[in-house]
Amino acid sequence: MKSNIDIFEQAVIRAEKLSQAARKAAEESARVSQDTVTRAEEISQAAVEAAEEARRASQDAITRAEEISQAAMKA
């Protein structure tokens, strides 16, 4: 029969293994979270750039339409 000390030592070893596994899981979770934040920032920046390009294209279209309208009135 195992002594109380053996049982306690095994419990400590199991607790250390669980602690190490929990630490690794927390580190991986933090890494994945940071990767997700970075990706979200990249997507956000791309969306801002696309919106700005759309705004410029829209403004160019308005300017061109006004030019065509003015040319038609003069003709």
N, C-alpha and C. Protein backbone atom coordinates (compact mmCIF):
# COMPACT_ATOMS: atom_id res chain seq x y z
N MET A 1 0.84 -1.18 0.00
CA MET A 1 0.00 0.00 0.00
C MET A 1 0.89 1.24 0.00
N LYS A 2 0.47 2.22 -0.76
CA LYS A 2 1.25 3.45 -0.87
C LYS A 2 1.14 4.26 0.41
N SER A 3 2.23 4.89 0.72
CA SER A 3 2.21 5.75 1.90
C SER A 3 1.56 7.09 1.55
N ASN A 4 1.21 7.82 2.56
CA ASN A 4 0.62 9.14 2.35
C ASN A 4 1.59 10.06 1.62
N ILE A 5 2.87 9.90 1.89
CA ILE A 5 3.88 10.74 1.24
C ILE A 5 3.90 10.44 -0.26
N ASP A 6 3.85 9.16 -0.64
CA ASP A 6 3.83 8.79 -2.06
C ASP A 6 2.60 9.36 -2.76
N ILE A 7 1.48 9.24 -2.11
CA ILE A 7 0.23 9.77 -2.68
C ILE A 7 0.33 11.28 -2.83
N PHE A 8 0.86 11.94 -1.80
CA PHE A 8 1.02 13.39 -1.86
C PHE A 8 1.97 13.78 -2.98
N GLU A 9 3.12 13.08 -3.12
CA GLU A 9 4.08 13.39 -4.18
C GLU A 9 3.45 13.21 -5.56
N GLN A 10 2.67 12.16 -5.73
CA GLN A 10 1.99 11.94 -7.01
C GLN A 10 0.98 13.05 -7.29
N ALA A 11 0.30 13.47 -6.25
CA ALA A 11 -0.66 14.57 -6.41
C ALA A 11 0.05 15.85 -6.81
N VAL A 12 1.21 16.11 -6.20
CA VAL A 12 2.00 17.30 -6.54
C VAL A 12 2.46 17.22 -7.99
N ILE A 13 2.94 16.05 -8.41
CA ILE A 13 3.39 15.87 -9.79
C ILE A 13 2.24 16.11 -10.76
N ARG A 14 1.08 15.55 -10.46
CA ARG A 14 -0.10 15.77 -11.33
C ARG A 14 -0.48 17.24 -11.37
N ALA A 15 -0.43 17.89 -10.21
CA ALA A 15 -0.77 19.32 -10.15
C ALA A 15 0.22 20.14 -10.97
N GLU A 16 1.51 19.79 -10.90
CA GLU A 16 2.51 20.50 -11.70
C GLU A 16 2.27 20.30 -13.19
N LYS A 17 1.93 19.08 -13.59
CA LYS A 17 1.64 18.80 -15.00
C LYS A 17 0.41 19.58 -15.46
N LEU A 18 -0.61 19.59 -14.63
CA LEU A 18 -1.83 20.34 -14.97
C LEU A 18 -1.54 21.83 -15.06
N SER A 19 -0.72 22.32 -14.14
CA SER A 19 -0.35 23.74 -14.15
C SER A 19 0.41 24.07 -15.43
N GLN A 20 1.34 23.21 -15.81
CA GLN A 20 2.11 23.43 -17.03
C GLN A 20 1.19 23.40 -18.26
N ALA A 21 0.28 22.45 -18.30
CA ALA A 21 -0.66 22.37 -19.42
C ALA A 21 -1.54 23.61 -19.47
N ALA A 22 -1.98 24.07 -18.31
CA ALA A 22 -2.82 25.28 -18.27
C ALA A 22 -2.04 26.50 -18.72
N ARG A 23 -0.77 26.58 -18.33
CA ARG A 23 0.09 27.70 -18.74
C ARG A 23 0.27 27.69 -20.26
N LYS A 24 0.54 26.51 -20.82
CA LYS A 24 0.70 26.40 -22.27
C LYS A 24 -0.59 26.79 -22.99
N ALA A 25 -1.72 26.33 -22.46
CA ALA A 25 -3.00 26.68 -23.08
C ALA A 25 -3.25 28.18 -23.02
N ALA A 26 -2.90 28.79 -21.90
CA ALA A 26 -3.08 30.24 -21.76
C ALA A 26 -2.17 30.99 -22.73
N GLU A 27 -0.92 30.53 -22.87
CA GLU A 27 0.00 31.17 -23.81
C GLU A 27 -0.51 31.05 -25.24
N GLU A 28 -1.00 29.87 -25.59
CA GLU A 28 -1.54 29.66 -26.95
C GLU A 28 -2.77 30.53 -27.17
N SER A 29 -3.61 30.61 -26.16
CA SER A 29 -4.80 31.46 -26.26
C SER A 29 -4.42 32.92 -26.46
N ALA A 30 -3.42 33.37 -25.72
CA ALA A 30 -2.96 34.75 -25.86
C ALA A 30 -2.39 34.99 -27.25
N ARG A 31 -1.63 34.01 -27.76
CA ARG A 31 -1.05 34.15 -29.10
C ARG A 31 -2.15 34.20 -30.16
N VAL A 32 -3.12 33.32 -30.04
CA VAL A 32 -4.22 33.30 -31.00
C VAL A 32 -5.01 34.60 -30.92
N SER A 33 -5.23 35.09 -29.71
CA SER A 33 -5.95 36.36 -29.54
C SER A 33 -5.19 37.50 -30.20
N GLN A 34 -3.88 37.56 -30.00
CA GLN A 34 -3.08 38.62 -30.61
C GLN A 34 -3.10 38.51 -32.12
N ASP A 35 -3.01 37.27 -32.63
CA ASP A 35 -3.08 37.07 -34.08
C ASP A 35 -4.43 37.57 -34.62
N THR A 36 -5.49 37.29 -33.87
CA THR A 36 -6.82 37.72 -34.29
C THR A 36 -6.93 39.24 -34.28
N VAL A 37 -6.40 39.87 -33.26
CA VAL A 37 -6.42 41.34 -33.19
C VAL A 37 -5.63 41.93 -34.35
N THR A 38 -4.46 41.36 -34.62
CA THR A 38 -3.64 41.85 -35.73
C THR A 38 -4.39 41.71 -37.05
N ARG A 39 -5.02 40.56 -37.25
CA ARG A 39 -5.77 40.34 -38.50
C ARG A 39 -6.95 41.30 -38.59
N ALA A 40 -7.63 41.54 -37.49
CA ALA A 40 -8.75 42.48 -37.49
C ALA A 40 -8.28 43.89 -37.83
N GLU A 41 -7.11 44.26 -37.31
CA GLU A 41 -6.56 45.58 -37.63
C GLU A 41 -6.22 45.68 -39.12
N GLU A 42 -5.66 44.60 -39.68
CA GLU A 42 -5.34 44.59 -41.11
C GLU A 42 -6.61 44.71 -41.95
N ILE A 43 -7.64 43.98 -41.57
CA ILE A 43 -8.91 44.04 -42.29
C ILE A 43 -9.52 45.43 -42.18
N SER A 44 -9.46 46.00 -40.99
CA SER A 44 -9.99 47.35 -40.78
C SER A 44 -9.27 48.36 -41.66
N GLN A 45 -7.94 48.26 -41.70
CA GLN A 45 -7.16 49.18 -42.53
C GLN A 45 -7.51 49.00 -44.01
N ALA A 46 -7.67 47.77 -44.45
CA ALA A 46 -8.05 47.51 -45.84
C ALA A 46 -9.43 48.09 -46.13
N ALA A 47 -10.35 47.98 -45.17
CA ALA A 47 -11.69 48.54 -45.35
C ALA A 47 -11.64 50.06 -45.45
N VAL A 48 -10.82 50.68 -44.61
CA VAL A 48 -10.67 52.14 -44.66
C VAL A 48 -10.12 52.57 -46.01
N GLU A 49 -9.10 51.84 -46.49
CA GLU A 49 -8.51 52.17 -47.78
C GLU A 49 -9.52 51.98 -48.92
N ALA A 50 -10.30 50.91 -48.86
CA ALA A 50 -11.32 50.67 -49.88
C ALA A 50 -12.39 51.75 -49.85
N ALA A 51 -12.79 52.16 -48.65
CA ALA A 51 -13.80 53.22 -48.53
C ALA A 51 -13.27 54.53 -49.08
N GLU A 52 -12.01 54.83 -48.82
CA GLU A 52 -11.41 56.06 -49.35
C GLU A 52 -11.33 56.01 -50.87
N GLU A 53 -10.96 54.88 -51.40
CA GLU A 53 -10.90 54.72 -52.86
C GLU A 53 -12.30 54.86 -53.46
N ALA A 54 -13.30 54.30 -52.81
CA ALA A 54 -14.68 54.43 -53.28
C ALA A 54 -15.13 55.88 -53.23
N ARG A 55 -14.74 56.59 -52.17
CA ARG A 55 -15.09 58.01 -52.06
C ARG A 55 -14.46 58.80 -53.19
N ARG A 56 -13.20 58.53 -53.47
CA ARG A 56 -12.52 59.23 -54.57
C ARG A 56 -13.17 58.92 -55.91
N ALA A 57 -13.50 57.66 -56.14
CA ALA A 57 -14.14 57.26 -57.39
C ALA A 57 -15.50 57.93 -57.53
N SER A 58 -16.24 57.99 -56.43
CA SER A 58 -17.54 58.64 -56.45
C SER A 58 -17.40 60.12 -56.76
N GLN A 59 -16.44 60.75 -56.11
CA GLN A 59 -16.21 62.18 -56.36
C GLN A 59 -15.79 62.41 -57.80
N ASP A 60 -14.95 61.55 -58.33
CA ASP A 60 -14.54 61.67 -59.74
C ASP A 60 -15.75 61.52 -60.66
N ALA A 61 -16.64 60.59 -60.34
CA ALA A 61 -17.84 60.39 -61.16
C ALA A 61 -18.74 61.62 -61.11
N ILE A 62 -18.89 62.20 -59.93
CA ILE A 62 -19.72 63.41 -59.79
C ILE A 62 -19.11 64.55 -60.60
N THR A 63 -17.81 64.72 -60.47
CA THR A 63 -17.13 65.79 -61.22
C THR A 63 -17.31 65.59 -62.71
N ARG A 64 -17.13 64.37 -63.16
CA ARG A 64 -17.27 64.06 -64.60
C ARG A 64 -18.72 64.31 -65.05
N ALA A 65 -19.69 63.92 -64.25
CA ALA A 65 -21.09 64.14 -64.61
C ALA A 65 -21.40 65.63 -64.69
N GLU A 66 -20.85 66.41 -63.76
CA GLU A 66 -21.05 67.86 -63.80
C GLU A 66 -20.43 68.47 -65.05
N GLU A 67 -19.24 67.99 -65.40
CA GLU A 67 -18.59 68.49 -66.62
C GLU A 67 -19.41 68.17 -67.86
N ILE A 68 -19.94 66.96 -67.92
CA ILE A 68 -20.76 66.55 -69.06
C ILE A 68 -22.04 67.38 -69.11
N SER A 69 -22.64 67.60 -67.94
CA SER A 69 -23.87 68.39 -67.87
C SER A 69 -23.62 69.82 -68.34
N GLN A 70 -22.52 70.42 -67.89
CA GLN A 70 -22.20 71.79 -68.29
C GLN A 70 -21.90 71.85 -69.79
N ALA A 71 -21.21 70.86 -70.31
CA ALA A 71 -20.90 70.83 -71.74
C ALA A 71 -22.19 70.69 -72.55
N ALA A 72 -23.14 69.91 -72.04
CA ALA A 72 -24.40 69.73 -72.75
C ALA A 72 -25.22 71.01 -72.75
N MET A 73 -25.16 71.78 -71.66
CA MET A 73 -25.90 73.05 -71.59
C MET A 73 -25.32 74.07 -72.56
N LYS A 74 -24.02 74.04 -72.77
CA LYS A 74 -23.37 74.99 -73.66
C LYS A 74 -23.60 74.63 -75.13
N ALA A 75 -23.88 73.39 -75.39
CA ALA A 75 -24.03 72.95 -76.78
C ALA A 75 -25.36 73.34 -77.37
